Tab-separated table of C-alpha atoms in Angstrom:
chain	number	residue	atom	x	y	z
A	177	UNK	CA	-85.780	-8.015	3.535
A	178	UNK	CA	-82.851	-6.070	4.880
A	179	UNK	CA	-82.116	-7.059	8.428
A	180	UNK	CA	-82.366	-3.988	10.635
A	181	UNK	CA	-80.142	-5.426	13.364
A	182	UNK	CA	-77.306	-5.691	10.852
A	183	UNK	CA	-77.661	-2.063	9.872
A	184	UNK	CA	-79.582	-0.931	6.842
A	185	UNK	CA	-78.027	-1.453	3.444
A	186	UNK	CA	-77.978	2.129	2.215
A	187	UNK	CA	-78.160	2.402	-1.580
A	188	UNK	CA	-74.959	3.856	-2.954
A	189	UNK	CA	-72.928	3.391	0.229
A	190	UNK	CA	-69.514	1.806	-0.337
A	191	UNK	CA	-69.586	-1.860	0.647
A	192	UNK	CA	-66.269	-3.074	-0.686
A	193	UNK	CA	-63.051	-1.299	-1.508
A	194	UNK	CA	-60.398	-3.528	-3.049
A	195	UNK	CA	-56.917	-2.021	-3.256
A	196	UNK	CA	-53.885	-3.508	-5.014
A	197	UNK	CA	-55.003	-7.063	-4.414
A	198	UNK	CA	-52.564	-9.746	-5.582
A	199	UNK	CA	-52.679	-13.516	-5.452
A	200	UNK	CA	-50.242	-16.209	-6.448
A	201	UNK	CA	-49.845	-19.793	-5.354
A	202	UNK	CA	-46.562	-21.026	-3.973
A	203	UNK	CA	-46.355	-24.682	-5.014
A	204	UNK	CA	-43.636	-26.085	-2.769
A	205	UNK	CA	-43.411	-29.507	-4.424
A	206	UNK	CA	-42.849	-27.873	-7.816
A	207	UNK	CA	-40.653	-25.107	-6.462
A	208	UNK	CA	-42.902	-22.746	-8.428
A	209	UNK	CA	-44.931	-19.655	-7.887
A	210	UNK	CA	-48.148	-19.662	-9.935
A	211	UNK	CA	-49.303	-16.152	-10.673
A	212	UNK	CA	-53.067	-15.529	-10.527
A	213	UNK	CA	-53.530	-11.724	-10.569
A	214	UNK	CA	-52.121	-8.533	-9.152
A	215	UNK	CA	-52.951	-4.828	-8.878
A	216	UNK	CA	-56.683	-5.466	-8.686
A	217	UNK	CA	-58.506	-2.400	-7.375
A	218	UNK	CA	-62.183	-1.509	-7.489
A	219	UNK	CA	-65.007	-0.093	-5.405
A	220	UNK	CA	-68.421	-1.704	-5.007
A	221	UNK	CA	-71.488	0.045	-3.613
A	222	UNK	CA	-74.705	-1.232	-2.075
A	223	UNK	CA	-77.090	-2.485	-4.748
A	224	UNK	CA	-74.355	-2.658	-7.382
A	225	UNK	CA	-73.720	-5.705	-9.534
A	226	UNK	CA	-70.156	-6.130	-10.790
A	227	UNK	CA	-69.525	-8.704	-13.515
A	228	UNK	CA	-66.047	-10.250	-13.718
A	229	UNK	CA	-64.953	-10.846	-17.288
A	230	UNK	CA	-61.942	-12.313	-18.989
A	231	UNK	CA	-60.745	-15.484	-20.677
A	232	UNK	CA	-60.812	-18.882	-18.980
A	233	UNK	CA	-58.115	-19.364	-16.378
A	234	UNK	CA	-57.448	-15.662	-15.932
A	235	UNK	CA	-58.403	-15.821	-12.253
A	236	UNK	CA	-62.040	-14.735	-12.000
A	237	UNK	CA	-63.014	-17.475	-9.545
A	238	UNK	CA	-59.678	-17.006	-7.799
A	239	UNK	CA	-60.525	-13.352	-7.217
A	240	UNK	CA	-63.914	-14.272	-5.710
A	241	UNK	CA	-62.293	-16.838	-3.424
A	242	UNK	CA	-59.600	-14.356	-2.390
A	243	UNK	CA	-62.254	-11.803	-1.403
A	244	UNK	CA	-64.065	-14.538	0.558
A	245	UNK	CA	-60.682	-15.485	2.105
A	246	UNK	CA	-60.758	-19.088	0.961
A	247	UNK	CA	-57.466	-17.974	-0.587
A	248	UNK	CA	-54.909	-15.826	1.215
A	249	UNK	CA	-53.771	-12.856	-0.885
A	250	UNK	CA	-50.102	-11.893	-1.186
A	251	UNK	CA	-50.701	-8.158	-1.107
A	252	UNK	CA	-53.437	-5.579	-0.971
A	253	UNK	CA	-56.544	-4.818	1.002
A	254	UNK	CA	-60.199	-5.802	0.842
A	255	UNK	CA	-62.003	-3.199	2.908
A	256	UNK	CA	-65.505	-4.411	3.741
A	257	UNK	CA	-67.955	-1.980	5.351
A	258	UNK	CA	-70.579	-3.727	7.438
A	259	UNK	CA	-72.977	-3.265	10.329
A	260	UNK	CA	-70.168	-3.100	12.910
A	261	UNK	CA	-67.610	-0.987	11.037
A	262	UNK	CA	-64.951	-1.632	8.426
A	263	UNK	CA	-62.790	-4.730	8.187
A	264	UNK	CA	-59.873	-5.619	5.921
A	265	UNK	CA	-60.799	-9.111	4.754
A	266	UNK	CA	-57.226	-9.626	3.552
A	267	UNK	CA	-55.881	-9.425	7.101
A	268	UNK	CA	-58.772	-9.983	9.521
A	269	UNK	CA	-58.600	-12.730	12.138
A	270	UNK	CA	-60.048	-16.062	11.078
A	271	UNK	CA	-62.792	-15.889	13.700
A	272	UNK	CA	-63.848	-12.465	12.411
A	273	UNK	CA	-64.012	-13.803	8.863
A	274	UNK	CA	-66.121	-16.730	10.099
A	275	UNK	CA	-68.454	-14.284	11.833
A	276	UNK	CA	-68.823	-12.097	8.730
A	277	UNK	CA	-69.510	-15.147	6.581
A	278	UNK	CA	-72.345	-16.170	8.889
A	279	UNK	CA	-73.968	-12.757	8.818
A	280	UNK	CA	-72.738	-10.500	6.049
A	281	UNK	CA	-71.008	-12.274	3.156
A	282	UNK	CA	-72.581	-14.971	1.007
A	283	UNK	CA	-70.865	-17.185	-1.537
A	284	UNK	CA	-72.778	-19.160	-4.160
A	285	UNK	CA	-70.950	-21.786	-6.161
A	286	UNK	CA	-72.191	-24.449	-8.486
A	287	UNK	CA	-71.491	-27.119	-5.892
A	288	UNK	CA	-73.648	-28.140	-2.983
A	289	UNK	CA	-71.977	-29.642	0.040
A	290	UNK	CA	-74.770	-32.019	0.967
A	291	UNK	CA	-74.555	-33.792	4.286
A	292	UNK	CA	-75.751	-37.305	4.870
A	293	UNK	CA	-79.174	-37.586	6.491
A	294	UNK	CA	-80.053	-33.911	6.340
A	295	UNK	CA	-83.279	-33.182	4.445
A	296	UNK	CA	-83.311	-30.613	1.643
A	297	UNK	CA	-85.631	-28.284	3.565
A	298	UNK	CA	-83.393	-28.440	6.654
A	299	UNK	CA	-80.297	-27.604	4.603
A	300	UNK	CA	-82.092	-24.600	3.140
A	301	UNK	CA	-83.482	-23.458	6.502
A	302	UNK	CA	-80.136	-23.726	8.292
A	303	UNK	CA	-78.870	-20.166	7.690
A	304	UNK	CA	-82.128	-18.815	9.123
A	305	UNK	CA	-81.928	-21.166	12.114
A	306	UNK	CA	-78.382	-19.989	12.803
A	307	UNK	CA	-79.616	-16.409	12.611
A	308	UNK	CA	-82.147	-17.200	15.332
A	309	UNK	CA	-85.349	-17.624	13.294
A	310	UNK	CA	-87.843	-20.038	14.906
A	311	UNK	CA	-87.832	-23.555	13.444
A	312	UNK	CA	-91.339	-23.471	11.930
A	313	UNK	CA	-90.893	-20.051	10.389
A	314	UNK	CA	-87.520	-21.002	8.931
A	315	UNK	CA	-88.945	-24.200	7.436
A	316	UNK	CA	-91.848	-22.323	5.904
A	317	UNK	CA	-89.479	-19.906	4.171
A	318	UNK	CA	-87.226	-22.794	3.110
A	319	UNK	CA	-90.170	-24.547	1.445
A	320	UNK	CA	-91.144	-21.340	-0.305
A	321	UNK	CA	-87.684	-21.034	-1.886
A	322	UNK	CA	-87.481	-24.703	-2.785
A	323	UNK	CA	-90.787	-24.309	-4.602
A	324	UNK	CA	-89.610	-21.094	-6.256
A	325	UNK	CA	-86.488	-22.777	-7.617
A	326	UNK	CA	-88.605	-25.672	-8.872
A	327	UNK	CA	-87.709	-28.481	-6.470
A	328	UNK	CA	-90.646	-30.880	-6.395
A	329	UNK	CA	-92.578	-31.042	-3.141
A	330	UNK	CA	-91.954	-34.755	-2.583
A	331	UNK	CA	-88.199	-34.087	-2.510
A	332	UNK	CA	-88.315	-31.520	0.286
A	333	UNK	CA	-87.991	-34.124	3.054
A	334	UNK	CA	-85.488	-36.215	1.048
A	335	UNK	CA	-81.706	-36.150	1.357
A	336	UNK	CA	-80.032	-34.179	-1.467
A	337	UNK	CA	-77.026	-36.541	-1.424
A	338	UNK	CA	-79.089	-38.668	-3.825
A	339	UNK	CA	-80.294	-35.781	-6.051
A	340	UNK	CA	-79.120	-35.084	-9.594
A	341	UNK	CA	-76.631	-32.259	-10.142
A	342	UNK	CA	-79.321	-29.840	-11.282
A	343	UNK	CA	-81.616	-30.543	-8.316
A	344	UNK	CA	-78.710	-30.216	-5.880
A	345	UNK	CA	-77.874	-26.852	-7.390
A	346	UNK	CA	-81.444	-25.635	-6.774
A	347	UNK	CA	-81.168	-26.636	-3.111
A	348	UNK	CA	-77.803	-24.913	-2.987
A	349	UNK	CA	-79.218	-21.671	-4.390
A	350	UNK	CA	-82.251	-21.713	-2.108
A	351	UNK	CA	-79.909	-22.068	0.869
A	352	UNK	CA	-77.441	-19.461	-0.313
A	353	UNK	CA	-80.074	-16.830	-1.060
A	354	UNK	CA	-82.544	-17.368	1.772
A	355	UNK	CA	-80.879	-14.807	4.039
A	356	UNK	CA	-79.752	-11.727	2.111
A	357	UNK	CA	-76.152	-10.893	2.929
A	358	UNK	CA	-74.609	-7.452	2.497
A	359	UNK	CA	-72.142	-8.817	-0.054
A	360	UNK	CA	-72.919	-11.719	-2.357
A	361	UNK	CA	-70.243	-13.520	-4.394
A	362	UNK	CA	-71.567	-15.595	-7.290
A	363	UNK	CA	-69.345	-18.195	-8.949
A	364	UNK	CA	-71.176	-19.491	-12.033
A	365	UNK	CA	-74.432	-20.116	-10.182
A	366	UNK	CA	-76.386	-20.721	-13.397
A	367	UNK	CA	-74.279	-23.699	-14.467
A	368	UNK	CA	-76.379	-26.891	-14.664
A	369	UNK	CA	-79.685	-25.055	-14.081
A	370	UNK	CA	-82.774	-25.567	-16.207
A	371	UNK	CA	-84.611	-22.593	-17.750
A	372	UNK	CA	-87.214	-22.262	-14.977
A	373	UNK	CA	-84.637	-22.293	-12.184
A	374	UNK	CA	-82.448	-19.839	-14.065
A	375	UNK	CA	-85.369	-17.412	-14.352
A	376	UNK	CA	-86.137	-17.828	-10.634
A	377	UNK	CA	-82.501	-17.130	-9.802
A	378	UNK	CA	-82.358	-13.972	-11.908
A	379	UNK	CA	-85.613	-12.761	-10.314
A	380	UNK	CA	-84.236	-13.407	-6.837
A	381	UNK	CA	-80.984	-11.604	-7.641
A	382	UNK	CA	-82.970	-8.621	-8.938
A	383	UNK	CA	-84.885	-8.507	-5.622
A	384	UNK	CA	-81.670	-8.682	-3.634
A	385	UNK	CA	-80.118	-5.961	-5.740
A	386	UNK	CA	-83.139	-3.743	-5.158
A	387	UNK	CA	-82.794	-4.435	-1.421
A	388	UNK	CA	-79.219	-3.112	-1.553
A	389	UNK	CA	-77.168	-6.308	-1.719
A	390	UNK	CA	-73.813	-5.706	-3.437
A	391	UNK	CA	-72.883	-8.497	-5.846
A	392	UNK	CA	-69.820	-9.716	-7.716
A	393	UNK	CA	-70.373	-12.491	-10.209
A	394	UNK	CA	-68.674	-14.809	-12.651
A	395	UNK	CA	-71.059	-16.163	-15.293
A	396	UNK	CA	-70.394	-18.560	-18.100
A	397	UNK	CA	-73.345	-17.068	-19.956
A	398	UNK	CA	-73.430	-13.427	-18.811
A	399	UNK	CA	-76.526	-12.894	-20.948
A	400	UNK	CA	-78.534	-14.486	-18.131
A	401	UNK	CA	-77.875	-11.517	-15.869
A	402	UNK	CA	-77.290	-8.761	-18.443
A	403	UNK	CA	-80.171	-6.702	-17.071
A	404	UNK	CA	-78.644	-6.671	-13.575
A	405	UNK	CA	-75.060	-5.739	-14.416
A	406	UNK	CA	-73.992	-2.189	-13.536
A	407	UNK	CA	-70.313	-2.476	-14.350
A	408	UNK	CA	-67.791	-5.035	-15.396
A	409	UNK	CA	-64.211	-5.711	-14.443
A	410	UNK	CA	-61.980	-7.184	-17.114
A	411	UNK	CA	-59.288	-9.454	-15.757
A	412	UNK	CA	-56.343	-9.604	-18.132
A	413	UNK	CA	-53.502	-12.050	-18.141
A	414	UNK	CA	-51.204	-9.787	-16.149
A	415	UNK	CA	-52.717	-6.486	-15.030
A	416	UNK	CA	-56.173	-5.230	-14.295
A	417	UNK	CA	-57.959	-1.957	-14.691
A	418	UNK	CA	-61.351	-1.070	-13.395
A	419	UNK	CA	-63.460	-0.516	-16.482
A	420	UNK	CA	-66.622	1.432	-15.944
A	421	UNK	CA	-69.387	0.811	-18.458
B	479	UNK	CA	-47.309	-6.409	6.462
B	480	UNK	CA	-47.324	-9.882	5.035
B	481	UNK	CA	-50.772	-11.149	4.425
B	482	UNK	CA	-49.994	-14.254	6.428
B	483	UNK	CA	-49.912	-11.998	9.483
B	484	UNK	CA	-53.496	-11.875	10.562
B	485	UNK	CA	-54.847	-9.223	12.874
B	486	UNK	CA	-56.184	-9.885	16.346
B	487	UNK	CA	-59.960	-10.491	16.452
B	488	UNK	CA	-61.899	-7.236	16.416
B	489	UNK	CA	-65.481	-8.173	15.649
B	490	UNK	CA	-66.047	-11.194	17.802
B	491	UNK	CA	-67.259	-10.156	21.238
B	492	UNK	CA	-66.503	-11.815	24.537
B	493	UNK	CA	-63.515	-13.882	25.549
B	494	UNK	CA	-62.222	-17.139	24.113
B	495	UNK	CA	-63.317	-20.191	26.082
B	496	UNK	CA	-59.969	-21.959	25.883
B	497	UNK	CA	-56.497	-20.458	25.743
B	498	UNK	CA	-53.290	-22.494	25.768
B	499	UNK	CA	-49.904	-20.848	25.498
B	500	UNK	CA	-46.298	-21.946	25.273
B	501	UNK	CA	-47.051	-25.635	25.690
B	502	UNK	CA	-43.924	-27.796	25.577
B	503	UNK	CA	-43.426	-31.419	26.542
B	504	UNK	CA	-40.504	-33.802	26.208
B	505	UNK	CA	-40.310	-37.502	26.876
B	506	UNK	CA	-36.567	-37.952	27.404
B	507	UNK	CA	-34.940	-36.831	24.169
B	508	UNK	CA	-38.236	-36.939	22.246
B	509	UNK	CA	-40.006	-33.635	21.695
B	510	UNK	CA	-43.755	-34.291	21.956
B	511	UNK	CA	-44.865	-30.640	21.865
B	512	UNK	CA	-42.894	-27.452	21.285
B	513	UNK	CA	-44.248	-23.934	21.763
B	514	UNK	CA	-47.857	-24.835	20.979
B	515	UNK	CA	-50.590	-22.244	21.386
B	516	UNK	CA	-54.322	-22.736	20.851
B	517	UNK	CA	-57.392	-20.538	21.203
B	518	UNK	CA	-60.978	-21.745	20.969
B	519	UNK	CA	-63.943	-19.362	20.929
B	520	UNK	CA	-67.360	-20.223	22.383
B	521	UNK	CA	-69.502	-22.219	19.985
B	522	UNK	CA	-66.785	-22.937	17.456
B	523	UNK	CA	-65.263	-26.223	16.343
B	524	UNK	CA	-61.481	-26.333	16.172
B	525	UNK	CA	-59.973	-29.189	14.179
B	526	UNK	CA	-56.457	-30.495	14.735
B	527	UNK	CA	-54.891	-32.561	11.944
B	528	UNK	CA	-51.541	-34.226	11.652
B	529	UNK	CA	-49.972	-37.633	11.220
B	530	UNK	CA	-49.323	-40.130	14.027
B	531	UNK	CA	-46.757	-38.736	16.412
B	532	UNK	CA	-47.479	-35.117	15.509
B	533	UNK	CA	-48.540	-34.415	19.087
B	534	UNK	CA	-52.213	-33.773	18.336
B	535	UNK	CA	-53.574	-36.405	20.735
B	536	UNK	CA	-51.097	-35.398	23.435
B	537	UNK	CA	-52.390	-31.848	23.137
B	538	UNK	CA	-55.994	-33.043	23.423
B	539	UNK	CA	-55.162	-35.078	26.544
B	540	UNK	CA	-53.711	-31.902	28.052
B	541	UNK	CA	-56.957	-30.095	27.288
B	542	UNK	CA	-58.632	-32.904	29.252
B	543	UNK	CA	-56.083	-32.381	32.064
B	544	UNK	CA	-54.924	-36.004	31.804
B	545	UNK	CA	-51.397	-34.897	31.076
B	546	UNK	CA	-49.286	-31.916	32.150
B	547	UNK	CA	-46.716	-30.161	29.975
B	548	UNK	CA	-43.200	-29.235	31.081
B	549	UNK	CA	-44.058	-25.592	30.471
B	550	UNK	CA	-47.114	-23.677	29.365
B	551	UNK	CA	-50.449	-22.397	30.586
B	552	UNK	CA	-54.051	-23.449	30.062
B	553	UNK	CA	-57.076	-21.375	30.990
B	554	UNK	CA	-60.803	-21.902	30.522
B	555	UNK	CA	-63.168	-18.936	30.825
B	556	UNK	CA	-65.426	-20.518	33.436
B	557	UNK	CA	-66.678	-18.812	36.598
B	558	UNK	CA	-65.458	-21.484	39.026
B	559	UNK	CA	-61.819	-21.623	37.906
B	560	UNK	CA	-59.086	-19.050	37.459
B	561	UNK	CA	-55.442	-19.148	36.524
B	562	UNK	CA	-53.415	-21.940	35.010
B	563	UNK	CA	-55.406	-25.174	35.113
B	564	UNK	CA	-52.201	-27.212	35.144
B	565	UNK	CA	-51.668	-25.881	38.685
B	566	UNK	CA	-54.854	-27.590	39.947
B	567	UNK	CA	-54.494	-30.679	42.132
B	568	UNK	CA	-55.840	-34.060	41.060
B	569	UNK	CA	-59.125	-33.677	42.892
B	570	UNK	CA	-59.863	-30.256	41.407
B	571	UNK	CA	-58.914	-31.495	37.930
B	572	UNK	CA	-61.252	-34.466	38.253
B	573	UNK	CA	-64.136	-32.257	39.379
B	574	UNK	CA	-63.562	-29.774	36.578
B	575	UNK	CA	-63.364	-32.507	33.941
B	576	UNK	CA	-66.440	-34.314	35.229
B	577	UNK	CA	-68.553	-31.171	35.245
B	578	UNK	CA	-67.245	-29.149	32.337
B	579	UNK	CA	-65.262	-31.233	29.858
B	580	UNK	CA	-66.556	-34.173	27.858
B	581	UNK	CA	-64.297	-36.453	25.851
B	582	UNK	CA	-64.813	-39.160	23.240
B	583	UNK	CA	-61.812	-41.402	22.599
B	584	UNK	CA	-61.026	-43.345	19.457
B	585	UNK	CA	-60.883	-46.502	21.550
B	586	UNK	CA	-64.105	-46.974	23.559
B	587	UNK	CA	-62.185	-49.078	26.123
B	588	UNK	CA	-60.526	-45.856	27.227
B	589	UNK	CA	-63.785	-44.083	27.913
B	590	UNK	CA	-66.198	-46.838	28.951
B	591	UNK	CA	-66.539	-49.748	31.338
B	592	UNK	CA	-67.231	-52.389	28.733
B	593	UNK	CA	-69.005	-54.815	31.074
B	594	UNK	CA	-71.359	-52.335	32.763
B	595	UNK	CA	-74.657	-51.309	31.221
B	596	UNK	CA	-74.559	-48.459	28.696
B	597	UNK	CA	-76.970	-46.383	30.768
B	598	UNK	CA	-74.789	-47.057	33.825
B	599	UNK	CA	-71.747	-45.778	31.984
B	600	UNK	CA	-73.529	-42.519	31.265
B	601	UNK	CA	-74.957	-42.280	34.802
B	602	UNK	CA	-71.479	-42.714	36.294
B	603	UNK	CA	-70.518	-39.310	34.949
B	604	UNK	CA	-73.544	-37.800	36.720
B	605	UNK	CA	-72.656	-39.642	39.952
B	606	UNK	CA	-69.141	-38.173	39.926
B	607	UNK	CA	-70.740	-34.758	39.631
B	608	UNK	CA	-72.857	-35.430	42.728
B	609	UNK	CA	-76.252	-36.634	41.489
B	610	UNK	CA	-77.565	-39.392	43.773
B	611	UNK	CA	-81.276	-39.919	42.976
B	612	UNK	CA	-81.744	-43.090	40.985
B	613	UNK	CA	-84.732	-41.883	38.958
B	614	UNK	CA	-82.943	-38.674	37.962
B	615	UNK	CA	-79.790	-40.573	37.030
B	616	UNK	CA	-81.708	-42.916	34.813
B	617	UNK	CA	-83.822	-40.210	33.205
B	618	UNK	CA	-80.818	-38.048	32.411
B	619	UNK	CA	-78.773	-40.975	31.109
B	620	UNK	CA	-81.697	-41.893	28.900
B	621	UNK	CA	-81.977	-38.353	27.588
B	622	UNK	CA	-78.246	-38.124	26.815
B	623	UNK	CA	-78.352	-41.465	24.986
B	624	UNK	CA	-81.391	-40.341	23.051
B	625	UNK	CA	-79.749	-37.060	21.995
B	626	UNK	CA	-76.726	-39.117	20.885
B	627	UNK	CA	-79.132	-41.138	18.707
B	628	UNK	CA	-78.482	-44.351	20.596
B	629	UNK	CA	-81.270	-46.975	20.277
B	630	UNK	CA	-82.914	-46.786	23.698
B	631	UNK	CA	-84.105	-50.393	23.661
B	632	UNK	CA	-80.442	-51.311	24.117
B	633	UNK	CA	-79.564	-48.865	26.902
B	634	UNK	CA	-79.128	-51.634	29.452
B	635	UNK	CA	-76.764	-53.657	27.252
B	636	UNK	CA	-73.077	-53.399	28.098
B	637	UNK	CA	-70.875	-51.714	25.472
B	638	UNK	CA	-68.973	-54.952	24.818
B	639	UNK	CA	-72.127	-56.326	23.154
B	640	UNK	CA	-72.544	-53.239	20.936
B	641	UNK	CA	-71.164	-52.333	17.502
B	642	UNK	CA	-68.342	-49.800	17.219
B	643	UNK	CA	-70.694	-47.039	16.100
B	644	UNK	CA	-73.013	-47.615	19.062
B	645	UNK	CA	-70.092	-47.686	21.486
B	646	UNK	CA	-69.086	-44.247	20.218
B	647	UNK	CA	-72.642	-43.049	20.840
B	648	UNK	CA	-72.433	-44.261	24.443
B	649	UNK	CA	-69.162	-42.358	24.857
B	650	UNK	CA	-70.792	-39.311	23.336
B	651	UNK	CA	-73.805	-39.594	25.669
B	652	UNK	CA	-71.471	-39.844	28.653
B	653	UNK	CA	-69.509	-36.846	27.406
B	654	UNK	CA	-72.535	-34.595	26.944
B	655	UNK	CA	-74.672	-35.816	29.883
B	656	UNK	CA	-73.675	-32.763	31.933
B	657	UNK	CA	-73.805	-30.329	29.010
B	658	UNK	CA	-70.068	-29.680	29.045
B	659	UNK	CA	-68.581	-26.309	28.172
B	660	UNK	CA	-66.000	-28.123	26.065
B	661	UNK	CA	-66.326	-31.350	24.102
B	662	UNK	CA	-63.083	-33.063	23.071
B	663	UNK	CA	-63.118	-35.657	20.293
B	664	UNK	CA	-60.040	-37.802	19.702
B	665	UNK	CA	-60.383	-39.574	16.331
B	666	UNK	CA	-64.038	-40.287	17.206
B	667	UNK	CA	-64.851	-42.082	13.949
B	668	UNK	CA	-61.527	-43.704	13.087
B	669	UNK	CA	-61.979	-47.423	12.690
B	670	UNK	CA	-65.701	-47.239	11.953
B	671	UNK	CA	-67.196	-48.301	8.617
B	672	UNK	CA	-67.575	-45.357	6.267
B	673	UNK	CA	-71.385	-45.401	6.446
B	674	UNK	CA	-71.351	-45.583	10.256
B	675	UNK	CA	-68.742	-42.842	10.331
B	676	UNK	CA	-71.061	-40.571	8.331
B	677	UNK	CA	-73.910	-41.201	10.779
B	678	UNK	CA	-71.783	-40.475	13.843
B	679	UNK	CA	-70.449	-37.279	12.228
B	680	UNK	CA	-73.998	-36.279	11.420
B	681	UNK	CA	-74.999	-36.740	15.059
B	682	UNK	CA	-72.073	-34.567	16.148
B	683	UNK	CA	-72.972	-31.941	13.581
B	684	UNK	CA	-76.574	-31.928	14.754
B	685	UNK	CA	-75.491	-31.535	18.380
B	686	UNK	CA	-73.230	-28.693	17.424
B	687	UNK	CA	-75.998	-26.923	15.542
B	688	UNK	CA	-78.699	-27.417	18.187
B	689	UNK	CA	-76.611	-26.743	21.294
B	690	UNK	CA	-73.655	-24.717	19.991
B	691	UNK	CA	-71.242	-26.891	21.998
B	692	UNK	CA	-67.632	-25.756	21.732
B	693	UNK	CA	-65.604	-28.643	20.318
B	694	UNK	CA	-62.038	-29.602	19.624
B	695	UNK	CA	-61.729	-32.532	17.232
B	696	UNK	CA	-58.505	-34.370	16.499
B	697	UNK	CA	-58.242	-36.482	13.385
B	698	UNK	CA	-55.745	-37.577	10.775
B	699	UNK	CA	-58.699	-37.719	8.327
B	700	UNK	CA	-59.041	-34.427	6.463
B	701	UNK	CA	-62.594	-35.328	5.424
B	702	UNK	CA	-63.683	-35.499	9.062
B	703	UNK	CA	-62.083	-32.130	9.804
B	704	UNK	CA	-63.597	-30.574	6.671
B	705	UNK	CA	-67.066	-31.775	7.682
B	706	UNK	CA	-66.858	-30.761	11.317
B	707	UNK	CA	-64.509	-27.868	11.922
B	708	UNK	CA	-64.666	-24.087	11.469
B	709	UNK	CA	-60.932	-23.613	11.897
B	710	UNK	CA	-58.057	-26.035	11.749
B	711	UNK	CA	-54.556	-26.342	13.180
B	712	UNK	CA	-52.048	-28.476	11.288
B	713	UNK	CA	-49.473	-30.171	13.525
B	714	UNK	CA	-46.209	-31.831	12.648
B	715	UNK	CA	-43.493	-33.119	14.962
B	716	UNK	CA	-44.975	-31.400	17.972
B	717	UNK	CA	-45.381	-27.994	16.382
B	718	UNK	CA	-48.254	-26.090	14.791
B	719	UNK	CA	-47.124	-25.469	11.197
B	720	UNK	CA	-50.274	-23.794	9.931
B	721	UNK	CA	-53.600	-22.531	11.206
B	722	UNK	CA	-56.617	-21.054	9.461
B	723	UNK	CA	-60.202	-21.346	8.293
B	724	UNK	CA	-60.878	-24.884	7.131
B	725	UNK	CA	-61.681	-23.977	3.530
B	726	UNK	CA	-58.593	-21.763	3.300
B	727	UNK	CA	-56.166	-24.305	4.747
B	728	UNK	CA	-57.512	-27.041	2.474
B	729	UNK	CA	-57.851	-24.953	-0.707
B	730	UNK	CA	-54.826	-22.698	-0.312
B	731	UNK	CA	-52.394	-24.426	2.040
B	732	UNK	CA	-49.269	-22.373	2.724
B	733	UNK	CA	-46.855	-24.701	4.471
B	734	UNK	CA	-45.063	-27.387	2.409
B	735	UNK	CA	-46.255	-30.074	4.817
B	736	UNK	CA	-49.905	-28.960	4.581
B	737	UNK	CA	-49.655	-28.917	0.789
B	738	UNK	CA	-48.362	-32.482	0.864
B	739	UNK	CA	-51.147	-33.533	3.222
B	740	UNK	CA	-53.904	-31.909	1.151
B	741	UNK	CA	-52.596	-33.190	-2.166
B	742	UNK	CA	-52.159	-36.686	-0.805
B	743	UNK	CA	-55.837	-36.627	0.144
B	744	UNK	CA	-57.028	-35.357	-3.218
């Protein structure tokens, strides 16, 4: 369900253009500069699924977080085309990044930030509520996705703070995927999921892809999403080239 | 261009609610604040962290017009005021604060009359703003207490008979009774039991979500800031050493002091 007010997600249109992106961490107490990656460049179009590959510790999650601006890059550009124009995520004002995260850019990790005394269905419905969907409608959709990801009905009103890791992850996914963003960043979302939930996730991602959502993912078991992947990007220890498949 | 140089906002529409610029304050030889600037956009929550003596509470008191800097300007985008708010006289400051700015202090003694009834404490704020009808005062005090998740069967008890968590809810009710444009929170949960702290934070979060109140929250507790704020300013010795999105400042701190602060917490 592409949101018309945000501008249609045209298949094939460029969503993200990453140019010469570099990240390292200056650790002041160690007097050290920890290198993560540099010279990362690639283009991502609407409806494309880019898989990040490379050995452990090479910086795949770091790259996702740098695009999301949880990390500040040292150099380069992350041009993001959205409903209101084109923004360099590497340099945009914090308030603009916050705005884009609410409307245009989603990030799915394996961790849920549960809040005390907030029911699972309210956590899931929240992105819709913030987008102005009426409470009842938002709750109805939230329950649909909780059911789809296999969260038992009697847990919907419960607080996820007490859930097991796997059940929390289902709530997390339902929340993250309830409102399709233009760009979706996936950081090992299948970790700690059972078979049924994993199948539901892959089905949901396929729907989003068909609706034009551009995706970049890191997967411990890439086989889960093999059918969705259009291209992969191999991160090497020092330099990176965009490898088209 | 260094990546630490961020561009001016381009996407967000409208004006910031709060703008402070060039704020400096000395107490004799002691520098309390030096060249501090702050911007808060409508509906957002700005966190301010720093250790004791960093100037964060002084800055918040200036936002509440309780204190005036040696230099600097403060504007709020509200129809009834223009120009530097530090130029307002005492009467105008009091009116503006009563109608538009709510504050919750760490110490409830600062914000409440401990011997008066809780509902009376909330109603006092409405009285200052000009409401005189008893039934309206009581109804609105009751509503504000209810929204603050205060047990209404205790609304006529004085705060001195209440627990710390309930006292903070009375302060919160008083602060939001007039639907302020700006809600200031000075260590609102410091000193509360962890479980009570979580409940008070949850109430604040709920208020923020349902009413989109613009908030500035000061705390030395990074967990509180992480839970509540969209953006954060890190203060040390009267200066802002770092500013950014909460997840960025906590996951990828740039300044040596922020790195120390974050690593000490984890």
